[in-house]
Short mmCIF file of C-alpha atoms and ligand atoms in Angstrom, two decimals:
data_model
loop_
_atom_site.label_atom_id
_atom_site.label_comp_id
_atom_site.label_asym_id
_atom_site.label_seq_id
_atom_site.Cartn_x
_atom_site.Cartn_y
_atom_site.Cartn_z
CA MET A 1 38.62 154.33 187.00
CA ARG A 2 39.39 156.91 184.30
CA GLU A 3 42.52 156.46 182.25
CA LEU A 4 44.49 159.54 181.30
CA GLN A 5 47.58 159.66 179.10
CA VAL A 6 50.39 161.61 180.73
CA SER A 7 51.07 163.16 177.32
CA ALA A 8 47.84 165.13 177.78
CA ILE A 9 49.39 166.65 180.91
CA THR A 10 52.55 167.52 178.93
CA ASP A 11 50.44 169.43 176.39
CA VAL A 12 48.59 171.41 179.03
CA VAL A 13 51.74 172.26 181.02
CA GLU A 14 53.39 173.47 177.79
CA ARG A 15 50.50 175.78 177.01
CA LEU A 16 50.07 177.04 180.57
CA CYS A 17 53.79 177.93 180.86
CA ILE A 18 53.45 180.20 177.83
CA GLU A 19 50.06 181.67 178.70
CA ALA A 20 50.86 182.32 182.37
CA ASN A 21 54.01 184.19 181.38
CA THR A 22 52.22 186.28 178.76
CA TYR A 23 48.79 187.19 180.11
CA LEU A 24 48.46 188.60 183.61
CA PRO A 25 45.37 187.26 185.46
CA GLY A 26 42.33 189.58 185.45
CA ASP A 27 42.18 189.87 189.25
CA VAL A 28 45.80 191.07 189.38
CA LYS A 29 45.19 193.65 186.64
CA CYS A 30 42.07 194.82 188.42
CA ALA A 31 43.94 195.23 191.73
CA ILE A 32 46.70 197.26 190.02
CA GLU A 33 44.18 199.52 188.29
CA THR A 34 42.24 200.11 191.51
CA CYS A 35 45.47 201.11 193.25
CA ARG A 36 46.44 203.40 190.37
CA ALA A 37 43.17 205.29 190.82
CA CYS A 38 43.94 205.83 194.53
CA GLU A 39 47.54 207.06 194.21
CA ASP A 40 48.05 210.79 194.37
CA SER A 41 51.80 211.26 193.97
CA ALA A 42 52.99 211.83 190.42
CA ILE A 43 55.88 209.36 190.64
CA ALA A 44 53.69 206.53 192.00
CA GLN A 45 51.05 207.20 189.35
CA GLY A 46 53.74 207.26 186.68
CA VAL A 47 55.14 203.90 187.76
CA LEU A 48 51.73 202.23 187.89
CA ASP A 49 50.83 203.67 184.47
CA LYS A 50 53.96 202.10 183.02
CA ILE A 51 53.16 198.78 184.71
CA ILE A 52 49.69 198.84 183.14
CA GLU A 53 51.14 199.79 179.76
CA ASN A 54 53.56 196.89 180.13
CA TYR A 55 50.95 194.17 180.61
CA ASN A 56 48.88 195.64 177.81
CA ILE A 57 51.88 195.32 175.47
CA ALA A 58 52.39 191.71 176.63
CA ASP A 59 48.70 190.95 175.92
CA LYS A 60 48.72 192.54 172.51
CA GLU A 61 52.08 191.35 171.25
CA ASN A 62 52.12 187.96 172.97
CA VAL A 63 55.45 188.56 174.70
CA PRO A 64 56.51 187.73 178.28
CA ILE A 65 55.29 190.30 180.82
CA CYS A 66 58.62 190.12 182.65
CA GLN A 67 62.00 188.77 181.55
CA ASP A 68 62.24 186.64 184.69
CA THR A 69 59.89 183.95 183.49
CA GLY A 70 60.65 182.16 186.71
CA MET A 71 60.90 178.63 187.94
CA ALA A 72 57.89 176.68 186.74
CA CYS A 73 55.88 175.78 189.84
CA VAL A 74 53.40 173.11 188.75
CA PHE A 75 50.55 172.08 191.03
CA LEU A 76 48.66 168.90 190.20
CA GLU A 77 45.47 167.95 191.99
CA ILE A 78 44.97 164.39 190.87
CA GLY A 79 41.59 162.73 191.33
CA GLN A 80 41.93 159.41 193.14
CA ASP A 81 39.87 157.72 190.43
CA VAL A 82 42.31 158.66 187.68
CA HIS A 83 44.82 156.16 186.37
CA LEU A 84 47.74 157.92 184.70
CA VAL A 85 49.13 155.88 181.82
CA GLY A 86 51.65 156.13 179.00
CA GLY A 87 54.75 157.19 180.90
CA ASP A 88 56.36 158.75 183.93
CA LEU A 89 54.36 161.69 185.35
CA ARG A 90 57.40 163.71 186.49
CA GLU A 91 58.99 163.26 183.04
CA ALA A 92 55.71 164.34 181.39
CA VAL A 93 55.55 167.54 183.44
CA ASP A 94 59.21 168.38 182.78
CA GLU A 95 58.67 167.78 179.07
CA GLY A 96 55.79 170.28 179.16
CA VAL A 97 58.04 172.86 180.83
CA ARG A 98 60.87 172.14 178.37
CA ARG A 99 58.57 172.65 175.37
CA GLY A 100 56.75 175.64 176.81
CA TYR A 101 59.94 177.51 177.70
CA GLY A 102 61.46 176.62 174.32
CA LYS A 103 58.54 177.37 172.01
CA GLY A 104 57.45 180.37 174.06
CA TYR A 105 60.90 182.03 173.93
CA LEU A 106 60.87 182.16 177.72
CA ARG A 107 64.04 182.62 179.75
CA LYS A 108 65.77 179.55 181.09
CA SER A 109 66.58 180.45 184.66
CA VAL A 110 67.23 177.10 186.37
CA VAL A 111 70.62 175.81 187.50
CA GLY A 112 71.08 172.07 187.93
CA ASP A 113 72.87 172.28 191.25
CA PRO A 114 72.26 174.89 193.96
CA VAL A 115 75.93 175.27 194.93
CA ARG A 116 77.91 174.30 191.85
CA ARG A 117 75.38 176.07 189.55
CA GLY A 118 75.24 175.42 185.77
CA ASN A 119 72.13 176.28 183.76
CA THR A 120 70.05 173.24 182.75
CA GLY A 121 69.26 175.05 179.50
CA ASP A 122 65.55 174.20 179.36
CA ASN A 123 64.16 175.54 182.65
CA THR A 124 63.64 172.03 184.01
CA PRO A 125 63.07 170.53 186.47
CA ALA A 126 59.65 171.90 187.35
CA MET A 127 58.90 172.47 191.00
CA LEU A 128 56.19 169.81 191.14
CA TYR A 129 53.54 169.64 193.85
CA THR A 130 51.04 166.78 193.75
CA GLU A 131 47.97 166.22 195.82
CA ILE A 132 45.47 163.38 195.67
CA VAL A 133 41.89 164.60 195.79
CA PRO A 134 38.47 162.91 195.33
CA GLY A 135 37.09 162.56 191.81
CA GLU A 136 38.38 161.70 188.35
CA ASN A 137 39.82 164.97 187.11
CA VAL A 138 43.32 166.37 187.08
CA LYS A 139 43.61 170.07 187.88
CA ILE A 140 46.82 171.64 186.62
CA THR A 141 48.09 175.02 187.76
CA VAL A 142 51.29 176.58 186.48
CA GLY A 143 52.64 179.51 188.51
CA PRO A 144 56.00 180.78 187.18
CA LYS A 145 57.87 182.28 190.14
CA GLY A 146 60.50 185.00 189.77
CA PHE A 147 63.35 185.12 192.23
CA GLY A 148 63.71 188.87 192.78
CA SER A 149 60.71 188.43 195.02
CA GLU A 150 61.28 184.79 196.08
CA ASN A 151 64.61 185.87 197.61
CA MET A 152 62.79 188.26 199.94
CA SER A 153 60.61 185.54 201.47
CA ALA A 154 60.94 184.43 205.11
CA ILE A 155 59.89 181.72 207.53
CA ARG A 156 59.81 181.67 211.33
CA MET A 157 58.92 179.07 213.94
CA PHE A 158 57.05 181.07 216.58
CA LYS A 159 56.32 180.03 220.12
CA PRO A 160 52.54 179.95 220.57
CA SER A 161 52.92 182.75 223.14
CA ALA A 162 53.95 185.12 220.32
CA GLY A 163 50.29 185.07 219.34
CA LEU A 164 48.62 187.07 216.62
CA GLN A 165 50.83 190.08 217.34
CA GLY A 166 53.94 188.05 216.56
CA ILE A 167 52.56 187.19 213.14
CA LYS A 168 51.52 190.76 212.39
CA ASP A 169 54.96 192.10 213.31
CA PHE A 170 56.65 189.41 211.22
CA ILE A 171 54.66 190.30 208.11
CA LEU A 172 55.58 193.98 208.42
CA GLU A 173 59.21 193.11 209.14
CA ALA A 174 59.41 190.91 206.02
CA VAL A 175 57.91 193.61 203.80
CA GLU A 176 60.16 196.27 205.32
CA THR A 177 63.24 194.10 204.69
CA ALA A 178 62.11 193.38 201.13
CA GLY A 179 61.77 197.11 200.44
CA PRO A 180 62.27 197.97 196.77
CA ASN A 181 63.87 194.63 195.80
CA PRO A 182 60.82 192.50 194.88
CA CYS A 183 59.50 195.04 192.32
CA PRO A 184 56.71 196.52 194.45
CA PRO A 185 53.76 196.65 194.39
CA MET A 186 54.00 193.17 195.84
CA VAL A 187 51.60 190.34 196.44
CA ILE A 188 52.14 188.71 199.83
CA GLY A 189 51.36 185.07 200.56
CA VAL A 190 51.21 184.09 204.23
CA GLY A 191 51.09 180.51 205.48
CA ILE A 192 50.32 179.92 209.15
CA GLY A 193 50.33 176.52 210.87
CA GLY A 194 51.18 172.99 209.80
CA THR A 195 54.84 172.01 209.99
CA PHE A 196 57.96 173.93 208.86
CA ASP A 197 57.57 172.76 205.27
CA LYS A 198 53.77 172.93 205.14
CA ALA A 199 53.78 176.57 206.25
CA ALA A 200 56.01 177.43 203.28
CA LEU A 201 53.76 175.51 200.90
CA LEU A 202 50.69 177.30 202.28
CA ALA A 203 52.39 180.63 201.64
CA LYS A 204 53.09 179.67 198.04
CA LYS A 205 49.51 178.44 197.57
CA ALA A 206 48.26 181.73 198.98
CA LEU A 207 49.93 183.44 196.00
CA MET A 208 47.91 181.29 193.58
CA ARG A 209 44.60 182.38 195.08
CA PRO A 210 42.81 185.19 193.22
CA LEU A 211 43.24 188.57 194.90
CA ASP A 212 39.50 189.22 194.97
CA THR A 213 38.89 186.25 197.28
CA HIS A 214 39.26 185.95 201.04
CA HIS A 215 40.12 183.24 203.57
CA PRO A 216 36.84 181.41 204.34
CA ASP A 217 37.23 182.06 208.08
CA PRO A 218 36.17 185.67 208.85
CA PHE A 219 38.93 185.91 211.50
CA TYR A 220 41.59 185.44 208.82
CA ALA A 221 39.66 187.35 206.17
CA ASP A 222 39.73 190.37 208.51
CA LEU A 223 43.42 189.78 209.16
CA GLU A 224 44.09 189.82 205.41
CA GLU A 225 42.43 193.21 205.11
CA GLU A 226 44.04 194.66 208.21
CA MET A 227 47.54 193.55 207.20
CA LEU A 228 47.17 194.79 203.63
CA GLU A 229 46.28 198.18 205.02
CA LYS A 230 49.20 198.14 207.47
CA VAL A 231 51.64 197.06 204.74
CA ASN A 232 50.45 199.92 202.57
CA ALA A 233 50.85 202.37 205.44
CA LEU A 234 54.60 201.66 205.34
CA GLY A 235 54.82 204.04 202.38
CA ILE A 236 57.36 201.99 200.37
CA GLY A 237 55.14 202.51 197.32
CA PRO A 238 55.41 201.37 193.70
CA GLN A 239 59.04 200.40 192.99
CA GLY A 240 59.97 201.72 196.42
CA PHE A 241 59.71 205.36 195.31
CA GLY A 242 57.10 206.18 197.98
CA GLY A 243 53.33 205.96 197.79
CA LYS A 244 50.19 204.21 198.92
CA THR A 245 50.62 201.02 196.96
CA THR A 246 53.27 198.80 198.51
CA ALA A 247 51.16 195.68 197.99
CA ILE A 248 48.14 194.96 195.80
CA GLY A 249 47.11 191.88 197.72
CA LEU A 250 47.74 189.78 200.83
CA ASN A 251 46.39 186.24 201.08
CA ILE A 252 46.57 184.00 204.12
CA GLU A 253 46.29 180.21 204.16
CA THR A 254 46.15 178.21 207.39
CA LEU A 255 46.40 174.66 208.73
CA PRO A 256 46.13 173.09 212.20
CA THR A 257 49.48 172.84 213.97
CA HIS A 258 51.23 171.31 217.02
CA ILE A 259 50.52 172.40 220.63
CA ALA A 260 54.12 173.59 220.91
CA GLY A 261 54.40 175.73 217.80
CA MET A 262 53.08 178.32 215.36
CA PRO A 263 55.01 178.23 212.08
CA CYS A 264 54.60 181.25 209.83
CA ALA A 265 55.95 181.61 206.30
CA ILE A 266 55.81 184.67 204.09
CA ASN A 267 56.24 184.20 200.36
CA ILE A 268 56.75 187.51 198.60
CA ASN A 269 55.67 187.97 195.01
CA CYS A 270 55.65 190.97 192.70
CA HIS A 271 53.04 192.74 190.60
CA VAL A 272 53.73 190.09 187.96
CA THR A 273 51.87 187.44 189.98
CA ARG A 274 51.27 184.79 187.37
CA HIS A 275 49.26 181.59 187.44
CA LYS A 276 47.00 179.74 185.08
CA THR A 277 44.82 176.69 185.70
CA GLU A 278 43.22 174.07 183.51
CA VAL A 279 41.22 170.95 184.36
CA LEU A 280 41.63 167.70 182.43
CA MET B 1 62.50 216.85 186.97
CA GLU B 2 62.01 215.25 183.57
CA LYS B 3 65.18 215.07 181.47
CA HIS B 4 66.04 213.66 178.07
CA ILE B 5 69.70 212.67 178.06
CA THR B 6 72.13 211.23 175.53
CA LEU B 7 75.04 208.99 176.48
CA PRO B 8 77.99 208.67 177.10
CA LEU B 9 77.58 209.45 180.77
CA THR B 10 80.34 212.02 181.16
CA GLU B 11 81.26 213.29 184.59
CA GLU B 12 79.51 216.57 183.84
CA LEU B 13 76.29 214.86 182.75
CA ALA B 14 76.39 212.50 185.73
CA LYS B 15 76.73 215.38 188.17
CA SER B 16 73.74 217.18 186.64
CA LEU B 17 71.39 214.29 187.48
CA LYS B 18 69.58 214.30 190.81
CA ALA B 19 67.79 211.57 192.75
CA GLY B 20 64.10 211.65 191.79
CA ASP B 21 64.70 212.87 188.24
CA ILE B 22 62.70 211.08 185.56
CA VAL B 23 65.13 210.41 182.76
CA TYR B 24 64.60 209.35 179.14
CA LEU B 25 67.89 207.87 178.08
CA THR B 26 69.25 207.52 174.53
CA GLY B 27 72.52 205.90 173.51
CA THR B 28 74.68 202.81 173.82
CA ILE B 29 74.60 200.71 176.99
CA TYR B 30 75.96 197.27 177.94
CA THR B 31 74.15 194.40 179.61
CA SER B 32 75.57 192.24 182.34
CA ARG B 33 74.47 190.49 185.51
CA ASP B 34 76.02 188.14 188.12
CA ALA B 35 78.11 185.76 186.02
CA GLY B 36 79.18 188.47 183.53
CA HIS B 37 80.31 190.81 186.29
CA LYS B 38 82.27 188.05 187.95
CA ARG B 39 84.08 187.38 184.70
CA MET B 40 84.73 191.08 183.99
CA CYS B 41 86.21 191.59 187.43
CA GLU B 42 88.42 188.52 187.01
CA THR B 43 89.61 189.93 183.68
CA LEU B 44 90.47 193.26 185.29
CA ALA B 45 92.27 191.51 188.15
CA LYS B 46 94.49 189.80 185.59
CA GLY B 47 95.27 193.20 184.11
CA GLU B 48 93.50 192.38 180.84
CA PRO B 49 91.11 194.72 178.98
CA LEU B 50 87.31 194.39 179.13
CA PRO B 51 85.36 193.39 176.00
CA PHE B 52 84.19 197.04 175.74
CA ASP B 53 85.60 200.44 176.65
CA PRO B 54 84.31 201.15 180.16
CA GLN B 55 85.05 204.89 180.13
CA ASP B 56 81.77 206.77 180.78
CA ALA B 57 79.84 203.56 180.05
CA THR B 58 76.47 202.55 181.48
CA ILE B 59 75.70 198.96 182.41
CA TYR B 60 72.17 197.58 182.45
CA TYR B 61 71.62 194.71 184.90
CA VAL B 62 69.39 192.53 182.75
CA GLY B 63 69.02 188.97 181.52
CA PRO B 64 66.46 189.19 178.70
CA THR B 65 64.18 186.47 177.38
CA PRO B 66 65.28 185.09 173.99
CA ALA B 67 64.22 187.24 171.02
CA LYS B 68 61.39 185.84 168.92
CA PRO B 69 61.96 185.88 165.15
CA GLY B 70 61.75 189.51 164.03
CA GLN B 71 62.35 190.95 167.49
CA VAL B 72 65.49 192.93 168.42
CA ILE B 73 65.45 191.44 171.92
CA GLY B 74 62.99 189.63 174.18
CA SER B 75 61.47 191.13 177.32
CA ALA B 76 64.20 193.06 179.08
CA GLY B 77 63.45 194.55 182.50
CA PRO B 78 66.01 195.07 185.27
CA THR B 79 67.25 192.46 187.72
CA THR B 80 67.98 193.07 191.42
CA SER B 81 71.11 195.24 191.57
CA GLY B 82 72.25 194.17 195.03
CA ARG B 83 73.78 191.03 193.57
CA MET B 84 76.21 193.24 191.61
CA ASP B 85 77.25 195.24 194.69
CA ALA B 86 80.41 193.18 195.10
CA TYR B 87 81.55 194.18 191.60
CA ALA B 88 80.13 197.69 191.10
CA PRO B 89 82.96 199.66 192.79
CA THR B 90 85.53 197.89 190.56
CA MET B 91 83.50 198.75 187.47
CA MET B 92 83.26 202.39 188.52
CA ARG B 93 87.00 202.51 189.21
CA VAL B 94 87.66 201.73 185.53
CA GLY B 95 85.20 204.38 184.40
CA ALA B 96 81.79 202.69 184.04
CA ARG B 97 79.80 205.20 186.05
CA GLY B 98 76.21 204.43 184.98
CA MET B 99 74.21 201.52 186.40
CA ILE B 100 70.63 200.56 185.55
CA GLY B 101 68.78 198.11 187.78
CA LYS B 102 66.30 197.86 190.62
CA GLY B 103 66.48 197.58 194.39
CA ALA B 104 68.73 198.70 197.22
CA ARG B 105 72.53 199.16 197.06
CA LEU B 106 75.14 198.74 199.79
CA PRO B 107 76.81 201.76 201.40
CA GLU B 108 80.15 200.83 199.77
CA VAL B 109 78.53 201.19 196.33
CA VAL B 110 77.16 204.61 197.26
CA GLU B 111 80.62 205.62 198.52
CA ALA B 112 82.17 204.58 195.21
CA MET B 113 79.47 206.55 193.37
CA LYS B 114 80.43 209.67 195.28
CA GLN B 115 84.10 209.08 194.56
CA TYR B 116 83.73 208.36 190.83
CA SER B 117 80.58 210.43 190.07
CA GLY B 118 78.42 207.37 189.53
CA VAL B 119 74.69 207.35 188.87
CA TYR B 120 72.28 204.54 189.76
CA PHE B 121 69.21 204.54 187.53
CA GLY B 122 66.10 202.49 188.24
CA ALA B 123 64.15 200.86 185.45
CA ILE B 124 60.69 199.60 186.35
CA GLY B 125 61.07 196.06 187.62
CA GLY B 126 58.62 193.78 185.87
CA ALA B 127 58.12 196.06 182.88
CA GLY B 128 60.18 193.89 180.53
CA ALA B 129 57.79 194.07 177.57
CA LEU B 130 57.66 197.87 177.73
CA LEU B 131 61.41 198.36 178.20
CA ALA B 132 62.20 196.05 175.26
CA LYS B 133 60.43 198.52 172.98
CA CYS B 134 63.10 201.17 173.70
CA ILE B 135 65.87 198.82 172.64
CA LYS B 136 66.56 199.43 168.96
CA LYS B 137 69.74 197.43 168.47
CA CYS B 138 71.22 194.46 170.27
CA GLU B 139 74.60 192.90 169.57
CA LEU B 140 76.22 190.05 171.45
CA ILE B 141 79.81 191.09 172.21
CA ALA B 142 81.19 188.49 174.65
CA TYR B 143 80.53 185.57 177.02
CA GLU B 144 78.06 183.88 174.67
CA ASP B 145 78.27 180.72 176.80
CA LEU B 146 76.42 182.55 179.58
CA GLY B 147 73.14 182.55 177.61
CA ALA B 148 70.75 185.15 179.05
CA GLU B 149 73.72 186.49 181.03
CA ALA B 150 75.97 187.10 178.00
CA LEU B 151 77.45 190.56 177.44
CA ARG B 152 75.38 192.57 174.97
CA LYS B 153 75.73 196.03 173.48
CA LEU B 154 72.37 197.79 173.18
CA TYR B 155 71.27 200.97 171.53
CA VAL B 156 68.31 202.44 173.41
CA GLU B 157 66.04 205.34 172.60
CA GLU B 158 64.13 207.31 175.22
CA MET B 159 64.39 204.54 177.79
CA PRO B 160 62.24 205.60 180.79
CA LEU B 161 64.31 205.58 183.99
CA PHE B 162 64.39 207.16 187.43
CA VAL B 163 67.53 208.45 189.13
CA ILE B 164 67.51 206.42 192.36
CA ILE B 165 70.94 207.36 193.74
CA ASP B 166 72.83 210.38 192.41
CA SER B 167 76.53 211.20 192.45
CA GLU B 168 76.18 212.96 195.79
CA GLY B 169 74.64 209.89 197.41
CA ASN B 170 71.06 211.19 197.58
CA ASN B 171 68.63 208.26 197.51
CA LEU B 172 65.12 208.28 196.09
CA TYR B 173 64.23 205.14 198.08
CA GLU B 174 64.72 207.19 201.24
CA SER B 175 63.48 210.59 200.12
CA GLY B 176 60.44 209.34 198.17
CA ARG B 177 59.14 207.36 201.09
CA GLN B 178 59.85 210.12 203.59
CA GLU B 179 58.03 212.62 201.41
CA TYR B 180 55.01 210.36 201.11
CA LEU B 181 54.89 209.67 204.86
CA ALA B 182 55.34 213.36 205.69
CA GLN B 183 52.54 214.34 203.30
CA ARG B 184 50.22 211.77 204.79
CA GLY B 185 51.07 213.19 208.22
S1 SF4 C 301 60.36 190.19 191.06
FE1 SF4 C 301 58.69 189.79 189.62
S2 SF4 C 301 58.50 191.64 188.37
FE2 SF4 C 301 60.48 191.70 189.41
S3 SF4 C 301 61.91 190.84 187.93
FE3 SF4 C 301 61.25 189.16 189.28
S4 SF4 C 301 59.48 188.24 188.26
FE4 SF4 C 301 59.84 190.21 187.29
#
């Protein structure tokens, strides 16, 4: 049994909050640059050029890529042979978020109550997801999530008879409805299967997966490619001004489900798809 | 068309801008988003004056990150404009005809734009680091308690924008996409 101080998790969460909000992942940059090279309308090219210039400024000047530095989604994969000591884990994660958003001059965008509102002032609480896995490491991923895009997400409980076509239509419908609101080009996370809640979680996890990877099952890997192409054929384009690049990536995650259902969740993200991982 | 314009956004200037124009904007603008708009509209309903003169003013829908020491402002890209749709016609009625944001607007906003010669500019959503560089001055003028949502007066230079909806109701979101799809055939 390995002992790990929760304060070590606080330190990593603090750092990852700042780094994720400042430096766009290489796979996301690469996808944007590839799309820029394919665009032929002047307005779409102009928008993508500015987006590239923007993340280069963030890199060079160590400033947030986007002013919506999001809710801090924190994923912990905790090895079952790790014993966490020295305090409350949830408190340790929130402390990391509090420090990261304070020291990093990140925007505090969390309200303490969904209906009565009121900013918590320090971007806590984190949206914390924990999973117990084999081994004695703790893998920490911080994915700040902006709400311009989160608000355009959707979930539907399909009858199994809706089949693959039902899912395909739903993806296109969600992107069409989102239109220019989620700062296209978007990244689209699709979760299929599980229960109502698990489908949504799969969709969020799909957004954390690098854009140059595919679902391990060739059936879904092909579906990812086909749907990315279909989404881009909609012509919404960068910022919704028309063009080839409506989305720079579409990832699908799946789970077994019940004989009576086929849940499908679509989590929309923007070109500022941020996540950073570290293993302790 | 590419245009370099200087505020205030007079009726004449507003009418000269067309959906699809790329605009580099210089001058004084005001920042506000959900909570600030709610408060401004409540103030107007009570018959009281706004914290700034709305005549020919332009409002930027933004909630920036806090400025680091030495910075004028933190990252400052646009927020989704649709959340201000409930308030935008009231703001235009008192003279604030310019809006900067991102995303779709309701038909009632477009109607008000036609009536009051309003212009809806799009700033690139997610380009907060780049847009902050055009902001040369930033002064907090009201609603400090709202934090990122407080009312600020900004001086911007050559801020890169797109005319999304013009004073005649033409909409780049519709025309840009149609043009692309028509070209592709
Ligand atoms: S949708 Fe993304 S790019 Fe747009 S404002 Fe929100 S976080 Fe930034």
